[in-house]
mmCIF file of C-alpha atoms and ligand atoms in Angstrom:
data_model
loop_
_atom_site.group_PDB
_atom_site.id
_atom_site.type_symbol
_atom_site.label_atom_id
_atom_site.label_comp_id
_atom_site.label_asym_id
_atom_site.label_seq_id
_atom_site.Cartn_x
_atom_site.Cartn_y
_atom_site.Cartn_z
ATOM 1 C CA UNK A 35 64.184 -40.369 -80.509
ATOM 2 C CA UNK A 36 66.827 -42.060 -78.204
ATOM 3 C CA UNK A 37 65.362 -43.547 -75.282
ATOM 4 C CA UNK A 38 67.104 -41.698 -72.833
ATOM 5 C CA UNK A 39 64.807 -38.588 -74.211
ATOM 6 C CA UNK A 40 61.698 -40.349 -74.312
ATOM 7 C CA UNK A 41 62.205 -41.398 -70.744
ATOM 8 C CA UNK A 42 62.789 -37.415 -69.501
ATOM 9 C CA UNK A 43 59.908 -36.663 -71.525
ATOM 10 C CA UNK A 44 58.138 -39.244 -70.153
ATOM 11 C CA UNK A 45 59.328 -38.354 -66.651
ATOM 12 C CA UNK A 46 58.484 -35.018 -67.051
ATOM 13 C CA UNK A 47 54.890 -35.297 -68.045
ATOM 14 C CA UNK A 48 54.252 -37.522 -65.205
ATOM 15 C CA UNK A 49 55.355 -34.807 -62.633
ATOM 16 C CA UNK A 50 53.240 -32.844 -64.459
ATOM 17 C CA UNK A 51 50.339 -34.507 -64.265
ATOM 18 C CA UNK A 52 51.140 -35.447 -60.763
ATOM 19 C CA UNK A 53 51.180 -31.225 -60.071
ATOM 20 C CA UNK A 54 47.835 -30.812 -62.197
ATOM 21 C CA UNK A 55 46.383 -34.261 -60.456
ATOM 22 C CA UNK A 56 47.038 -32.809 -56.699
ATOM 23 C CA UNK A 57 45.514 -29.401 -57.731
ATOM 24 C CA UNK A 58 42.576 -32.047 -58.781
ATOM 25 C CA UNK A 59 42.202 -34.164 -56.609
ATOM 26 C CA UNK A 60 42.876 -31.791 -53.919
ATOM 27 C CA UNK A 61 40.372 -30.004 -52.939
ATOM 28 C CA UNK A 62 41.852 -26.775 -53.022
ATOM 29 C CA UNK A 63 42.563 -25.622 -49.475
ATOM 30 C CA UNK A 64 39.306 -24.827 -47.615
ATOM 31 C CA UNK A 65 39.033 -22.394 -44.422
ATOM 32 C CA UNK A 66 38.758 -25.150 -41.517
ATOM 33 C CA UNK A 67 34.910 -25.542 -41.499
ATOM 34 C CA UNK A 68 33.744 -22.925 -38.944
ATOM 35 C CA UNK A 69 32.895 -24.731 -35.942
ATOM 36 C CA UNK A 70 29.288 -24.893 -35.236
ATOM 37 C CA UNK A 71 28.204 -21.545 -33.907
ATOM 38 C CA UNK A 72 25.350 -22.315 -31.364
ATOM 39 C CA UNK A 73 22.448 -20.001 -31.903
ATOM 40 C CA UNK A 74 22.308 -16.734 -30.644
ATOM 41 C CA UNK A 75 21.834 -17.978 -27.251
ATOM 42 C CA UNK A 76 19.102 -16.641 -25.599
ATOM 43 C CA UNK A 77 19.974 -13.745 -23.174
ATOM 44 C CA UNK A 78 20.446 -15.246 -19.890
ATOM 45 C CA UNK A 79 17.497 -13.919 -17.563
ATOM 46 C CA UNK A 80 18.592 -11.991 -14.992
ATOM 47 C CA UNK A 81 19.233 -13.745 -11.671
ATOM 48 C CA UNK A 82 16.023 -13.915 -9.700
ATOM 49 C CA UNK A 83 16.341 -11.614 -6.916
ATOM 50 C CA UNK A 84 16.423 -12.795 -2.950
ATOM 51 C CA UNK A 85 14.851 -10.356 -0.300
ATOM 52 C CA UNK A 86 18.778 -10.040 0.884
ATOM 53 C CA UNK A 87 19.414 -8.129 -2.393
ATOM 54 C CA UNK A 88 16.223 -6.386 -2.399
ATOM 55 C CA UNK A 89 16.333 -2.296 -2.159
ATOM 56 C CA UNK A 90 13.076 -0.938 -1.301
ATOM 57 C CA UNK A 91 11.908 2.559 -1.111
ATOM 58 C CA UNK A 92 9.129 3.201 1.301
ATOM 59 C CA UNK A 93 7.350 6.854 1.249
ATOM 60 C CA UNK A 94 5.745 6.610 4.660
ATOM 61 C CA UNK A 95 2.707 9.032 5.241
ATOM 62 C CA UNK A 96 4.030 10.361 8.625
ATOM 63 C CA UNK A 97 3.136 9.439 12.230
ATOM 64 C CA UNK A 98 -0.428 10.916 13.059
ATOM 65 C CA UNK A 99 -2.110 7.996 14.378
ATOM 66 C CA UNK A 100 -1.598 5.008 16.312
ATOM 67 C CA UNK A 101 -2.573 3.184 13.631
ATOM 68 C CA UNK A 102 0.246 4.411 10.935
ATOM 69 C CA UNK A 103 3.004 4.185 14.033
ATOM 70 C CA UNK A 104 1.944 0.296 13.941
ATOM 71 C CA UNK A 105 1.530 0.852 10.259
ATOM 72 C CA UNK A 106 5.612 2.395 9.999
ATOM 73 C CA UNK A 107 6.436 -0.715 12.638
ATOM 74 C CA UNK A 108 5.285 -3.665 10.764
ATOM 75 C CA UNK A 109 7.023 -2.137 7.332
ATOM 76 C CA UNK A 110 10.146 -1.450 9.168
ATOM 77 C CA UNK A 111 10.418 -4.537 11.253
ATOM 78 C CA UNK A 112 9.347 -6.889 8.910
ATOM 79 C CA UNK A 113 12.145 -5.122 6.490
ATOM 80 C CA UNK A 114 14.925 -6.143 9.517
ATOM 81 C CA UNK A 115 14.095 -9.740 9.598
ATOM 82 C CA UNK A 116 13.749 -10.337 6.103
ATOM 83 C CA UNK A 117 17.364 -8.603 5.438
ATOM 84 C CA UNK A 118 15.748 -6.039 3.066
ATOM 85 C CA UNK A 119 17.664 -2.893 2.263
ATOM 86 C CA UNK A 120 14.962 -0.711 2.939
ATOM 87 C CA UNK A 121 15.382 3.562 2.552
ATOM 88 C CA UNK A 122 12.275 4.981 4.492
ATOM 89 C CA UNK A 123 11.059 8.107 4.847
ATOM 90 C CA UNK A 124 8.095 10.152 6.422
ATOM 91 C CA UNK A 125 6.591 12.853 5.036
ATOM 92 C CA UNK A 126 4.669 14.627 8.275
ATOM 93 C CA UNK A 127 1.867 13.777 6.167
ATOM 94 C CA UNK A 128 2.653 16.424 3.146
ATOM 95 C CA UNK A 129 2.257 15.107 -0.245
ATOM 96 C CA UNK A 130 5.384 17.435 -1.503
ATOM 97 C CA UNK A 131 7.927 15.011 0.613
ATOM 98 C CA UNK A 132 6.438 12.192 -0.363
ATOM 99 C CA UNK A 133 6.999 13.089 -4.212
ATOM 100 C CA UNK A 134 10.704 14.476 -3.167
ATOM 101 C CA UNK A 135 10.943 11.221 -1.495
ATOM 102 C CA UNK A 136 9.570 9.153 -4.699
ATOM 103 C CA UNK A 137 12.402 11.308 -6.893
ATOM 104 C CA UNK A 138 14.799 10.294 -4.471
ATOM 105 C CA UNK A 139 14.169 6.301 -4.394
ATOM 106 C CA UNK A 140 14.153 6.854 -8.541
ATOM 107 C CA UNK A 141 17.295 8.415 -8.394
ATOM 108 C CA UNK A 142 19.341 5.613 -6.196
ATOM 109 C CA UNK A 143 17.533 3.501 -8.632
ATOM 110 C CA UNK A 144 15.754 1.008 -5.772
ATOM 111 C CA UNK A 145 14.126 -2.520 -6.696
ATOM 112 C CA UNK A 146 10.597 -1.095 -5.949
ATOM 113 C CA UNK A 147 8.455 1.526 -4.346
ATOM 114 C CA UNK A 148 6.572 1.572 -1.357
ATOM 115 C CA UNK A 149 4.028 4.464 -1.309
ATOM 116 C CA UNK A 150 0.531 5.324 0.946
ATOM 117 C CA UNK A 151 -0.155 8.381 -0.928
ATOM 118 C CA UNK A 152 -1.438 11.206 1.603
ATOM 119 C CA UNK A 153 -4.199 11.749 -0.222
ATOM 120 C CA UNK A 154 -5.579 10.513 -4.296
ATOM 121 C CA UNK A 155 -4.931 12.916 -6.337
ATOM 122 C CA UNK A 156 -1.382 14.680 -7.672
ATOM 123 C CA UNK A 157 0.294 11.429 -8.026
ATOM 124 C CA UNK A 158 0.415 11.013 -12.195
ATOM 125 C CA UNK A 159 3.685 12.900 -13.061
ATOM 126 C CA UNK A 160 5.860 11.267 -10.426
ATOM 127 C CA UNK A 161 4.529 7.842 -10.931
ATOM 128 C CA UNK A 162 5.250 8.239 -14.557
ATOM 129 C CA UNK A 163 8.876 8.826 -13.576
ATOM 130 C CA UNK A 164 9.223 6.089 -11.726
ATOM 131 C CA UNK A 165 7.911 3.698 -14.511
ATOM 132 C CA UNK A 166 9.922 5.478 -17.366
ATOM 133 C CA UNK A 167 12.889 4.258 -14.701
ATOM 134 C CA UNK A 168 11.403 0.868 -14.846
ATOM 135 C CA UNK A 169 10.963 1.167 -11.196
ATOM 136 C CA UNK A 170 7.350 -0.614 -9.974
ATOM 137 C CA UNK A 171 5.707 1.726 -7.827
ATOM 138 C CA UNK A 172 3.253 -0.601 -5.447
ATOM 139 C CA UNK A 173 0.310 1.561 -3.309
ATOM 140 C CA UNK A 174 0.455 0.449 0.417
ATOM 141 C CA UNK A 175 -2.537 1.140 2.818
ATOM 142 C CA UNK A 176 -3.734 3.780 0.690
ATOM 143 C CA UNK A 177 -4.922 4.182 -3.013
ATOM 144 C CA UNK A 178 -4.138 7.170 -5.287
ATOM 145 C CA UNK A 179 -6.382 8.249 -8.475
ATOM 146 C CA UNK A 180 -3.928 7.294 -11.404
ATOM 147 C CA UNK A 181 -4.104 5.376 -14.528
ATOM 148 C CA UNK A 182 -3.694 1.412 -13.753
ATOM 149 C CA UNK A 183 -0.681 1.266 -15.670
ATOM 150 C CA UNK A 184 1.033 3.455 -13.207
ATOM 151 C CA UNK A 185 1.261 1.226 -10.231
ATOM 152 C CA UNK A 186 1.606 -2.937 -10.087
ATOM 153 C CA UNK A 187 -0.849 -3.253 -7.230
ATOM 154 C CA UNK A 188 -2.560 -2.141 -4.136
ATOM 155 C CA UNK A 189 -2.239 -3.777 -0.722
ATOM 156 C CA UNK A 190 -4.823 -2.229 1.404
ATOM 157 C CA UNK A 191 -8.367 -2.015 2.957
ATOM 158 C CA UNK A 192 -12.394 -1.491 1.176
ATOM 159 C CA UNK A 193 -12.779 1.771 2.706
ATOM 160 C CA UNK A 194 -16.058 1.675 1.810
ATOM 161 C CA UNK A 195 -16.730 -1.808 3.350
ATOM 162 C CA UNK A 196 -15.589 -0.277 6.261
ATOM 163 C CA UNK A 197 -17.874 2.623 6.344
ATOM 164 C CA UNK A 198 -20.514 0.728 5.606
ATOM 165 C CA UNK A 199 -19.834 -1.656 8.448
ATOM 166 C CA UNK A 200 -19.716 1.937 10.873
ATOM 167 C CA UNK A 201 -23.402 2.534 9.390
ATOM 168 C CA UNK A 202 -24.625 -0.991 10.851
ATOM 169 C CA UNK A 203 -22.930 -0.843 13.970
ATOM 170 C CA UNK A 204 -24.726 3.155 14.079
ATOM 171 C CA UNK A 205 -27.511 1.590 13.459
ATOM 172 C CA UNK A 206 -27.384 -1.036 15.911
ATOM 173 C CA UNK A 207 -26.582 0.717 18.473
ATOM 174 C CA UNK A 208 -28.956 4.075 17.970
ATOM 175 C CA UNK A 209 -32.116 1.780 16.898
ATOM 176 C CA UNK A 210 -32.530 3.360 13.489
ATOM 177 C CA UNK A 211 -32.623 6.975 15.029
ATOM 178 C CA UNK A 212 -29.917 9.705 16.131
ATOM 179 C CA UNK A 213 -28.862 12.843 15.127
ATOM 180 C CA UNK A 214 -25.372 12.198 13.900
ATOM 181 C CA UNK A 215 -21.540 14.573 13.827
ATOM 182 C CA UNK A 216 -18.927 12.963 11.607
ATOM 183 C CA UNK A 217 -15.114 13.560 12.329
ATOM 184 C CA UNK A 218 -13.868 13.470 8.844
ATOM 185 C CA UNK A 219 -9.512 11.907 7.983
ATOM 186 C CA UNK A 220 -7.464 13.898 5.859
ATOM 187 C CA UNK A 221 -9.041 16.132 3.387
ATOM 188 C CA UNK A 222 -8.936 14.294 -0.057
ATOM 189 C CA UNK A 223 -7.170 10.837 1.343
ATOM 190 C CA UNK A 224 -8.759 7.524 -0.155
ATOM 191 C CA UNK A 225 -10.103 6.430 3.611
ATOM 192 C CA UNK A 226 -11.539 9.667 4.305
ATOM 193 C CA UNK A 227 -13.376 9.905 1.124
ATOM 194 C CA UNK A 228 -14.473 5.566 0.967
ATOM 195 C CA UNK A 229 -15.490 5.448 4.892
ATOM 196 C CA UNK A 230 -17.791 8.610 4.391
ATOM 197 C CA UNK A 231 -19.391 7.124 1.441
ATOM 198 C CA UNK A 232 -19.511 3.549 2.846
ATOM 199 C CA UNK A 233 -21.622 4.761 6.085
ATOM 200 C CA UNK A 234 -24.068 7.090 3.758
ATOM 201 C CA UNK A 235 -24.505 4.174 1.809
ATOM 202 C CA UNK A 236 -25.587 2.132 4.420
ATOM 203 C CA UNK A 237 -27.787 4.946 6.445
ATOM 204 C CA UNK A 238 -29.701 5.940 3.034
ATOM 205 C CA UNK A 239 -32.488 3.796 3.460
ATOM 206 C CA UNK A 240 -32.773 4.971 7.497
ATOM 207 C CA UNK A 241 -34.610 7.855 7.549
ATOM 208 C CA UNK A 242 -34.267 8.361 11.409
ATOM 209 C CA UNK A 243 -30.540 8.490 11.161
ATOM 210 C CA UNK A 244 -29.327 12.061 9.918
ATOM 211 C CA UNK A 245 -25.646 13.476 9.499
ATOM 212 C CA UNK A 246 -25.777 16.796 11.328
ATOM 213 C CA UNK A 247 -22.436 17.997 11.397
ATOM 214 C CA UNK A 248 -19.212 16.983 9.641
ATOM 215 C CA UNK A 249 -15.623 18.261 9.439
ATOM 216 C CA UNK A 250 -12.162 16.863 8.990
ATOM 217 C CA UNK A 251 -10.282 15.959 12.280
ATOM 218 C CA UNK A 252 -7.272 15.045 9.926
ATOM 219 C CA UNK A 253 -7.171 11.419 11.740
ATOM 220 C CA UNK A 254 -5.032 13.067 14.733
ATOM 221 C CA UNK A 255 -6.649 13.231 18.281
ATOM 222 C CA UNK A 256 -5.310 16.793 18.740
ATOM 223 C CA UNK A 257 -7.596 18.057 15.966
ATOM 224 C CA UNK A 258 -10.552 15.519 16.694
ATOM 225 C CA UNK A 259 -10.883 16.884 20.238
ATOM 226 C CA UNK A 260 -11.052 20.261 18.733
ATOM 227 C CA UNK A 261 -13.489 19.607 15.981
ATOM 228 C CA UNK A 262 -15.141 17.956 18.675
ATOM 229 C CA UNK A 263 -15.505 20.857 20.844
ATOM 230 C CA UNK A 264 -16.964 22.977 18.145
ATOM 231 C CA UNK A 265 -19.974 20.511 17.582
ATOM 232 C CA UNK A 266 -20.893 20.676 21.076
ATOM 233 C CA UNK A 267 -20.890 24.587 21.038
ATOM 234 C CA UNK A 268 -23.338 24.422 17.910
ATOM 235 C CA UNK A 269 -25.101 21.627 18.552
ATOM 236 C CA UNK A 270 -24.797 20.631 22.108
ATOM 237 C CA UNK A 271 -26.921 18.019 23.664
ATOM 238 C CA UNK A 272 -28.976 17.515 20.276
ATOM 239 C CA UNK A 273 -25.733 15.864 19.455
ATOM 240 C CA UNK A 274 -27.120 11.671 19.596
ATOM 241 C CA UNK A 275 -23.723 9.936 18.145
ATOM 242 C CA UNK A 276 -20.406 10.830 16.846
ATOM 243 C CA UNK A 277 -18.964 8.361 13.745
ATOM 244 C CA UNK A 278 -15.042 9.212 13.623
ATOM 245 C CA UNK A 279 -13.458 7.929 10.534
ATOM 246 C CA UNK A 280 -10.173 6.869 13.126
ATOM 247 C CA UNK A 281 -9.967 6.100 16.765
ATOM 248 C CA UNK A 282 -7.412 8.630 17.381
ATOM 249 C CA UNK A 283 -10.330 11.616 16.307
ATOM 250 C CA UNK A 284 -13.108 9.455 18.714
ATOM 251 C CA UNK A 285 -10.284 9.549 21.672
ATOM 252 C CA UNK A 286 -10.011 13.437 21.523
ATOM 253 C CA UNK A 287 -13.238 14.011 20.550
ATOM 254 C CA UNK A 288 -13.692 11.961 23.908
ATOM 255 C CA UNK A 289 -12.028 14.657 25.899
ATOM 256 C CA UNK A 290 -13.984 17.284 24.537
ATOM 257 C CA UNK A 291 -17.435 15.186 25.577
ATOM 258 C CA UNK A 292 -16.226 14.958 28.911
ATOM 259 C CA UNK A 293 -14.736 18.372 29.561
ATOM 260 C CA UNK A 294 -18.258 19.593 27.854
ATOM 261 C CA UNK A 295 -19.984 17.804 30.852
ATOM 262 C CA UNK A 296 -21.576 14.459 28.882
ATOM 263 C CA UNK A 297 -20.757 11.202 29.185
ATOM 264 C CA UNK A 298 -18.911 9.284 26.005
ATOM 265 C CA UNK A 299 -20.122 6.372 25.544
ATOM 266 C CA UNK A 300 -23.709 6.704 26.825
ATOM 267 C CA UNK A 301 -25.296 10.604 26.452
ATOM 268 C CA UNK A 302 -23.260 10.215 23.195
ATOM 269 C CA UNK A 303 -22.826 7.033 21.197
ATOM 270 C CA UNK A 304 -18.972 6.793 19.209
ATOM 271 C CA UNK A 305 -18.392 4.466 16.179
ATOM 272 C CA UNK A 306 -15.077 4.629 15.072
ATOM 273 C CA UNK A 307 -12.362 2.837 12.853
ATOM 274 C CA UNK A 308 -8.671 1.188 13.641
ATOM 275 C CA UNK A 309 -9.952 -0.974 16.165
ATOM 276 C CA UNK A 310 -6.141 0.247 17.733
ATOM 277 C CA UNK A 311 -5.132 -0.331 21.618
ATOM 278 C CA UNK A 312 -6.571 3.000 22.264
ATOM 279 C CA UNK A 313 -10.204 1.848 21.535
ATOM 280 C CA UNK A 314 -10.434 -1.062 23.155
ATOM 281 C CA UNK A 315 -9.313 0.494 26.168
ATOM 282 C CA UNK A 316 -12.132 3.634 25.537
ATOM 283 C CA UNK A 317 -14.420 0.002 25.407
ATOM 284 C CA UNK A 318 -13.485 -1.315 28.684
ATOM 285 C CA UNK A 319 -14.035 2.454 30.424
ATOM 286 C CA UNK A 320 -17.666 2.208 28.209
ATOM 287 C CA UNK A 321 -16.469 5.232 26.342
ATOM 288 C CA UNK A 322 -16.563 4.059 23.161
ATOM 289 C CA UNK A 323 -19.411 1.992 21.228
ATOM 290 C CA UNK A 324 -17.598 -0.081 18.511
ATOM 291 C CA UNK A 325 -14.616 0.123 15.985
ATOM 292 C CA UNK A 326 -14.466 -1.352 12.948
ATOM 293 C CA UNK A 327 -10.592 -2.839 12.341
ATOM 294 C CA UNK A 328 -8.634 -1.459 9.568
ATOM 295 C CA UNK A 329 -5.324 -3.538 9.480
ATOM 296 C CA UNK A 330 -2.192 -1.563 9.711
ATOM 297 C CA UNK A 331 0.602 -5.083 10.151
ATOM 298 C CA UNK A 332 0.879 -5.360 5.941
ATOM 299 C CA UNK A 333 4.612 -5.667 6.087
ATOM 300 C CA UNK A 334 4.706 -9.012 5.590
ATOM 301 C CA UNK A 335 2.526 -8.639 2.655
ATOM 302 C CA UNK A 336 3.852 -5.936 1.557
ATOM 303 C CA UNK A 337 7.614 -7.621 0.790
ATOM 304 C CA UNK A 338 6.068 -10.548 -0.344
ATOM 305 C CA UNK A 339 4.276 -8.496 -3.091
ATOM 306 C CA UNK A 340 7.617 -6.458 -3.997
ATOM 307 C CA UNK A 341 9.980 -9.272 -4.518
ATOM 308 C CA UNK A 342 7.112 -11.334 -6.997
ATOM 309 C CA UNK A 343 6.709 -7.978 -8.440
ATOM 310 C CA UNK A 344 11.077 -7.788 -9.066
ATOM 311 C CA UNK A 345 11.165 -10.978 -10.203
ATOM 312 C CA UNK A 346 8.534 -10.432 -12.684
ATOM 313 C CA UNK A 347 5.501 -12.807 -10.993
ATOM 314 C CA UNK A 348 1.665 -11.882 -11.965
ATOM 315 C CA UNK A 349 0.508 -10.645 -9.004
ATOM 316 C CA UNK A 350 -3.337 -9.430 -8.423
ATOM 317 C CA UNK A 351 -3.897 -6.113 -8.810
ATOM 318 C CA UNK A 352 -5.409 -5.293 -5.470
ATOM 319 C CA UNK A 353 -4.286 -7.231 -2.050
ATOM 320 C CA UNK A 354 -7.229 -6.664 -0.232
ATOM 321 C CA UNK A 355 -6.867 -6.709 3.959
ATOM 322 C CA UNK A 356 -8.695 -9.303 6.157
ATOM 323 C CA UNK A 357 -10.775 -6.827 8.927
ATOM 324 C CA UNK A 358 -13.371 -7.438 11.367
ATOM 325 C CA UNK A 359 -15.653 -5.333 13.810
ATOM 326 C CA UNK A 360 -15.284 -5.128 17.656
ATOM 327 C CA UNK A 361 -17.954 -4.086 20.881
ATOM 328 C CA UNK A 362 -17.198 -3.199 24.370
ATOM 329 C CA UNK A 363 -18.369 -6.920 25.293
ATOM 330 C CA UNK A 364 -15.285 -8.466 23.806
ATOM 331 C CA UNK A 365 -12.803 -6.102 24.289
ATOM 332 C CA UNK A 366 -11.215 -6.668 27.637
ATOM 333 C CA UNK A 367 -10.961 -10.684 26.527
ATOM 334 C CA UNK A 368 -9.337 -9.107 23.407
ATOM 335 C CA UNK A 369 -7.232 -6.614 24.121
ATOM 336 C CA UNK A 370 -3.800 -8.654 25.571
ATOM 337 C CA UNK A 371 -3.721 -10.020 21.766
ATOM 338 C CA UNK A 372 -3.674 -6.997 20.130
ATOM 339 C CA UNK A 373 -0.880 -6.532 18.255
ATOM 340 C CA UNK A 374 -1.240 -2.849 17.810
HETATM 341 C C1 GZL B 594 -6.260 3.667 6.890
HETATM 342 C C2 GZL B 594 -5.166 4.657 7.184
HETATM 343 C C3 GZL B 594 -5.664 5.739 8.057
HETATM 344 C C4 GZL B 594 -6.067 5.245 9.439
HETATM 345 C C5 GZL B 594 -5.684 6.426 10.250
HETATM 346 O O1 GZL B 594 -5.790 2.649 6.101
HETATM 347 O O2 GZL B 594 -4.708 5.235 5.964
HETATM 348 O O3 GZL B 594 -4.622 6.678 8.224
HETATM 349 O O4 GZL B 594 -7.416 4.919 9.548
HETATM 350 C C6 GZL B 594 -4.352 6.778 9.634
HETATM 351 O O5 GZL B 594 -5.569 6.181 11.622
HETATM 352 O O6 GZL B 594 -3.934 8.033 10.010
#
């Protein structure tokens, strides 16, 4: 074979084998490993809320008492200096507005809910609502007979402690013995229904002390005085002691003991509850006997509950108030710090 053939051949076999050896040697071509995908990252939590982008709805009661007027104050004002959107509304103490209200705060979609239901019961369907909306419904002042599940936690007074701290003062005050008329709050509402069973509680074991008369005054002093006046035409001077479940009821009911000819105070002995302006002043004229303090400022509470609750912090699942008990001795050294 001339050489100039064997070297082709040669030649050629090499390129060959150079083609074969590259597809070899060389990997062939991969995809670019894929660049490390991080794991699904977590989904970033949502950004913890301030009380500047807070939305609260508030379903007020309504404005019967000089108690829920300082009540409506402290939520509104404290609202104002914290920069909380708040969306309030009063109900003129019907339970209907307050659920309209309720539908209404679920339907803007608000942070939280504010509510001191009018009176326990009826409260289920709506609060149901407002958690399928994810919306935390939080009982203010007031409690309302639902399931636990439907509401994160209740800010508000022992009723019953209270009652039962009217019983002692009662006591004190008649020496174990008096025929007492009870002015009752609002038909079916948590205080009315804990402050009556708080002051039986504590008169059970006093067998000179005996409930006489009782009927609701509906915690206004309009209807107090009235209620009032009926007692007096039934049971006149037999009457020892009234025990009003709200100052506003003793204050009218104070009117009608006056107008009937007695004096407040002293042919008739008044225990009440509030401890508002009103009754301390009653105290200083010797009108009225005691009043046992139910705290109506929980607006600062009350926010600071709502925006843990938003941002998802255990909170306990009733806030309970700090209350005391006040006599006519004390009240005219008390009464320029009253706050309400
Ligand atoms: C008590 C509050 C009551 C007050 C009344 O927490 O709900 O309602 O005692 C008010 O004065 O009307």
């Amino acid at each position: 074979m001339k050489l100039s053939k064997v070297l082709l051949l040669v030649v050629t076999l090499a390129m060959i084998l150079a083609v074969i050896g590259c597809g070899a040697s060389a990997p062939a071509a991969q995809p670019a490993p894929a660049k490390e995908q991080p794991a699904q990252a977590e989904k970033a939590p949502a950004a913890e809320k301030t009380y500047a982008d807070l939305v609260v709805g508030y379903a007020q009661i309504g404005a019967e008492s000089e108690w829920r007027t300082a009540n409506t104050a402290s939520i509104k004002e404290e609202a104002e200096k914290l920069g909380v959107e708040l969306k309030f509304s009063d109900a003129q103490q019907k339970q209907e507005n307050q659920i309209k209200a309720i539908r209404s705060f679920i339907a803007q979609q608000v942070d939280v809910i504010g509510v001191s239901p009018v009176v326990e019961t009826g409260w289920e369907t709506v609060f149901q609502e407002a958690k399928d909306a994810g919306i935390p419904v939080i009982l203010v002042d007031r409690r309302a007979a639902v399931p636990e599940d439907l509401y994160t936690t209740y800010l508000g007074s022992d009723f019953v402690e209270e009652g039962r701290r009217a019983g002692e003062a009662m006591d004190k005050i008649l020496g174990g013995k008096g025929k007492i008329v009870e002015l009752v709050g609002t038909v079916g509402s948590a205080p009315a229904n804990d402050r009556a069973k708080g002051f039986r509680e504590y008169i059970a074991d006093k067998p000179g002390m005996e409930i006489i008369a009782s009927q609701s005054g509906d915690f206004t002093r309009a209807k107090g005085k009235e209620v009032m006046e009926a007692f007096l035409k039934t049971h006149g001077k037999d009457i020892t002691a009234l025990y009003a479940h709200n100052d506003d009821m003793a204050i009218g009911a104070i009117q009608a003991i006056e107008e009937y000819g007695l004096k407040p105070g002293e042919d008739i002995k008044i225990v009440s509850v509030d401890a508002v302006r009103g009754a301390f002043e009653a105290m200083i004229a010797g009108k009225l006997n005691c009043t046992v303090e139910c705290n109506p400022l929980l607006g600062p509470q009350f926010y600071d509950l709502a925006l843990k609750v938003v941002n998802g912090q255990e909170v306990p699942k009733w806030v309970p108030s700090e209350e005391g008990v006040y006599y006519p001795e004390e009240a005219a050294a008390l009464l320029p710090e009253r706050k309400y």
